[in-house]
């Protein structure tokens, strides 16, 4: 009798909330990351920050820079450096297409979130183009209008006159 595999949840460790505000996300990629033991343990404690984190492509390899993973609380001399450069794992074809897209235009690679899949940490990497200030204001205005519309529709459904 075969074992039933229960559906696993992908617990999100960290999200980059400002990325979607500051950038237009054109495409997303899921990639692995090379870590040391104390980094994984610190990540499971939730001691990570994606603020000012970005990815670069150097010599055909993708590197994650400025990712802050706090030192593991029970670590000793084996602890890692909090802001070291970490290698991202992608297929060669994906790296080549990303390299072409980043070189062609005014685009950058921004990590959107960190999460676990079957015990392994994954990074959702977004190919992004920067937004201008007026784009950001238009997005905020549009979200506020949508929020007002849904609020008004909810009131009408409930029979509340406003």
mmCIF file of C-alpha atoms in Angstrom:
data_model
loop_
_atom_site.group_PDB
_atom_site.id
_atom_site.type_symbol
_atom_site.label_atom_id
_atom_site.label_comp_id
_atom_site.label_asym_id
_atom_site.label_seq_id
_atom_site.Cartn_x
_atom_site.Cartn_y
_atom_site.Cartn_z
ATOM 1 C CA UNK A 1 0.000 0.000 0.000
ATOM 2 C CA UNK A 2 1.471 3.318 -1.069
ATOM 3 C CA UNK A 3 1.866 6.071 1.480
ATOM 4 C CA UNK A 4 -0.378 9.041 1.049
ATOM 5 C CA UNK A 5 1.569 12.224 0.713
ATOM 6 C CA UNK A 6 -0.087 14.965 2.689
ATOM 7 C CA UNK A 7 -0.089 18.394 1.088
ATOM 8 C CA UNK A 8 2.781 20.451 2.414
ATOM 9 C CA UNK A 9 2.438 24.108 3.137
ATOM 10 C CA UNK A 10 5.137 26.502 2.011
ATOM 11 C CA UNK A 11 5.760 28.660 5.049
ATOM 12 C CA UNK A 12 6.915 32.077 3.957
ATOM 13 C CA UNK A 13 9.962 33.181 5.923
ATOM 14 C CA UNK A 14 10.196 36.766 4.639
ATOM 15 C CA UNK A 15 8.617 39.006 2.016
ATOM 16 C CA UNK A 16 9.900 42.121 0.319
ATOM 17 C CA UNK A 17 6.805 44.309 0.647
ATOM 18 C CA UNK A 18 8.364 47.403 -0.901
ATOM 19 C CA UNK A 19 9.424 45.581 -4.068
ATOM 20 C CA UNK A 20 5.979 45.718 -5.677
ATOM 21 C CA UNK A 21 5.661 49.374 -4.668
ATOM 22 C CA UNK A 22 9.038 50.441 -6.089
ATOM 23 C CA UNK A 23 9.142 48.163 -9.152
ATOM 24 C CA UNK A 24 6.950 46.761 -11.905
ATOM 25 C CA UNK A 25 7.486 43.002 -11.661
ATOM 26 C CA UNK A 26 7.715 41.659 -15.209
ATOM 27 C CA UNK A 27 8.503 38.003 -14.521
ATOM 28 C CA UNK A 28 9.207 35.755 -11.521
ATOM 29 C CA UNK A 29 11.608 32.857 -11.068
ATOM 30 C CA UNK A 30 11.897 30.305 -8.271
ATOM 31 C CA UNK A 31 15.469 29.503 -7.376
ATOM 32 C CA UNK A 32 17.408 27.731 -4.671
ATOM 33 C CA UNK A 33 20.063 29.317 -2.511
ATOM 34 C CA UNK A 34 23.384 28.020 -1.176
ATOM 35 C CA UNK A 35 23.483 28.347 2.630
ATOM 36 C CA UNK A 36 25.511 27.085 5.569
ATOM 37 C CA UNK A 37 24.004 25.225 8.544
ATOM 38 C CA UNK A 38 23.636 28.111 10.969
ATOM 39 C CA UNK A 39 21.909 30.215 8.298
ATOM 40 C CA UNK A 40 19.143 27.647 7.864
ATOM 41 C CA UNK A 41 18.656 27.433 11.621
ATOM 42 C CA UNK A 42 18.448 31.234 11.889
ATOM 43 C CA UNK A 43 15.971 31.288 8.990
ATOM 44 C CA UNK A 44 13.755 28.756 10.753
ATOM 45 C CA UNK A 45 13.741 31.182 13.708
ATOM 46 C CA UNK A 46 12.614 33.903 11.278
ATOM 47 C CA UNK A 47 15.645 36.155 11.712
ATOM 48 C CA UNK A 48 15.938 37.522 8.176
ATOM 49 C CA UNK A 49 15.424 40.818 6.364
ATOM 50 C CA UNK A 50 15.011 41.458 2.627
ATOM 51 C CA UNK A 51 15.390 45.248 2.890
ATOM 52 C CA UNK A 52 17.759 46.587 0.181
ATOM 53 C CA UNK A 53 18.420 43.079 -1.131
ATOM 54 C CA UNK A 54 19.138 42.577 -4.839
ATOM 55 C CA UNK A 55 20.643 39.984 -7.166
ATOM 56 C CA UNK A 56 23.451 40.352 -9.680
ATOM 57 C CA UNK A 57 24.800 38.164 -12.458
ATOM 58 C CA UNK A 58 28.598 37.815 -12.374
ATOM 59 C CA UNK A 59 30.546 35.417 -14.610
ATOM 60 C CA UNK A 60 27.423 33.445 -15.512
ATOM 61 C CA UNK A 61 26.341 32.936 -11.882
ATOM 62 C CA UNK A 62 23.548 34.670 -9.967
ATOM 63 C CA UNK A 63 24.446 36.135 -6.559
ATOM 64 C CA UNK A 64 22.161 37.489 -3.860
ATOM 65 C CA UNK A 65 23.597 40.579 -2.176
ATOM 66 C CA UNK A 66 22.667 42.438 1.029
ATOM 67 C CA UNK A 67 20.451 39.643 2.378
ATOM 68 C CA UNK A 68 20.573 39.962 6.156
ATOM 69 C CA UNK A 69 20.333 36.703 8.090
ATOM 70 C CA UNK A 70 20.973 37.309 11.785
ATOM 71 C CA UNK A 71 23.445 35.048 13.554
ATOM 72 C CA UNK A 72 22.020 31.848 15.030
ATOM 73 C CA UNK A 73 21.352 32.269 18.744
ATOM 74 C CA UNK A 74 22.841 28.891 19.744
ATOM 75 C CA UNK A 75 25.760 29.068 17.312
ATOM 76 C CA UNK A 76 29.364 29.292 18.373
ATOM 77 C CA UNK A 77 32.494 29.918 16.359
ATOM 78 C CA UNK A 78 30.702 28.249 13.428
ATOM 79 C CA UNK A 79 28.270 31.173 13.003
ATOM 80 C CA UNK A 80 28.005 32.829 9.608
ATOM 81 C CA UNK A 81 28.500 36.464 8.581
ATOM 82 C CA UNK A 82 25.067 38.169 8.529
ATOM 83 C CA UNK A 83 25.475 39.980 5.177
ATOM 84 C CA UNK A 84 27.622 37.637 3.125
ATOM 85 C CA UNK A 85 27.043 37.182 -0.618
ATOM 86 C CA UNK A 86 25.034 34.035 -1.372
ATOM 87 C CA UNK A 87 24.830 32.057 -4.590
ATOM 88 C CA UNK A 88 21.442 31.416 -6.219
ATOM 89 C CA UNK A 89 20.746 28.157 -8.041
ATOM 90 C CA UNK A 90 19.085 28.431 -11.455
ATOM 91 C CA UNK A 91 19.223 26.425 -14.663
ATOM 92 C CA UNK A 92 21.743 27.623 -17.254
ATOM 93 C CA UNK A 93 18.951 28.496 -19.698
ATOM 94 C CA UNK A 94 17.240 30.694 -17.081
ATOM 95 C CA UNK A 95 20.509 32.435 -16.228
ATOM 96 C CA UNK A 96 21.181 33.156 -19.900
ATOM 97 C CA UNK A 97 17.714 34.646 -20.468
ATOM 98 C CA UNK A 98 17.996 36.741 -17.299
ATOM 99 C CA UNK A 99 21.433 37.953 -18.331
ATOM 100 C CA UNK A 100 20.082 39.060 -21.700
ATOM 101 C CA UNK A 101 17.070 40.841 -20.200
ATOM 102 C CA UNK A 102 19.113 42.649 -17.537
ATOM 103 C CA UNK A 103 21.732 43.804 -20.061
ATOM 104 C CA UNK A 104 19.185 44.908 -22.690
ATOM 105 C CA UNK A 105 17.069 47.259 -20.658
ATOM 106 C CA UNK A 106 16.828 49.135 -17.434
ATOM 107 C CA UNK A 107 15.873 46.058 -15.400
ATOM 108 C CA UNK A 108 17.048 44.549 -12.151
ATOM 109 C CA UNK A 109 16.627 41.334 -10.161
ATOM 110 C CA UNK A 110 14.766 41.738 -6.872
ATOM 111 C CA UNK A 111 13.944 38.963 -4.382
ATOM 112 C CA UNK A 112 10.231 39.000 -3.567
ATOM 113 C CA UNK A 113 10.000 36.345 -0.858
ATOM 114 C CA UNK A 114 11.811 33.515 0.898
ATOM 115 C CA UNK A 115 9.936 30.281 1.644
ATOM 116 C CA UNK A 116 10.503 26.603 2.320
ATOM 117 C CA UNK A 117 9.593 23.826 -0.118
ATOM 118 C CA UNK A 118 10.100 20.298 1.243
ATOM 119 C CA UNK A 119 12.653 21.556 3.761
ATOM 120 C CA UNK A 120 14.678 23.549 1.241
ATOM 121 C CA UNK A 121 14.755 27.330 1.135
ATOM 122 C CA UNK A 122 13.599 28.904 -2.124
ATOM 123 C CA UNK A 123 13.806 32.497 -3.282
ATOM 124 C CA UNK A 124 11.166 34.029 -5.537
ATOM 125 C CA UNK A 125 13.212 36.317 -7.751
ATOM 126 C CA UNK A 126 11.489 39.009 -9.782
ATOM 127 C CA UNK A 127 12.701 40.623 -12.983
ATOM 128 C CA UNK A 128 11.732 44.223 -12.323
ATOM 129 C CA UNK A 129 11.687 47.639 -13.957
ATOM 130 C CA UNK A 130 11.769 50.688 -11.706
ATOM 131 C CA UNK A 131 8.676 52.834 -11.227
ATOM 132 C CA UNK A 132 8.627 56.607 -11.410
ATOM 133 C CA UNK A 133 7.080 58.661 -8.588
ATOM 134 C CA UNK A 134 3.919 59.394 -10.573
ATOM 135 C CA UNK A 135 3.424 55.656 -11.206
ATOM 136 C CA UNK A 136 3.583 55.010 -7.475
ATOM 137 C CA UNK A 137 1.051 57.773 -6.780
ATOM 138 C CA UNK A 138 -1.313 56.398 -9.427
ATOM 139 C CA UNK A 139 -1.085 52.920 -7.888
ATOM 140 C CA UNK A 140 -1.862 54.270 -4.416
ATOM 141 C CA UNK A 141 -4.815 56.257 -5.796
ATOM 142 C CA UNK A 142 -6.154 53.228 -7.688
ATOM 143 C CA UNK A 143 -5.910 51.000 -4.595
ATOM 144 C CA UNK A 144 -7.705 53.583 -2.452
ATOM 145 C CA UNK A 145 -10.520 53.844 -5.032
ATOM 146 C CA UNK A 146 -10.871 50.051 -5.217
ATOM 147 C CA UNK A 147 -11.005 49.866 -1.422
ATOM 148 C CA UNK A 148 -13.746 52.529 -1.335
ATOM 149 C CA UNK A 149 -15.750 50.695 -4.010
ATOM 150 C CA UNK A 150 -15.598 47.351 -2.172
ATOM 151 C CA UNK A 151 -16.501 49.075 1.096
ATOM 152 C CA UNK A 152 -19.530 50.741 -0.535
ATOM 153 C CA UNK A 153 -20.639 47.484 -2.178
ATOM 154 C CA UNK A 154 -20.396 45.735 1.182
ATOM 155 C CA UNK A 155 -22.573 48.403 2.753
ATOM 156 C CA UNK A 156 -25.189 48.078 0.025
ATOM 157 C CA UNK A 157 -25.290 44.303 0.428
ATOM 158 C CA UNK A 158 -25.822 44.708 4.163
ATOM 159 C CA UNK A 159 -28.480 47.372 3.613
ATOM 160 C CA UNK A 160 -26.588 50.154 5.341
ATOM 161 C CA UNK A 161 -27.178 53.604 3.910
ATOM 162 C CA UNK A 162 -24.105 55.794 3.925
#
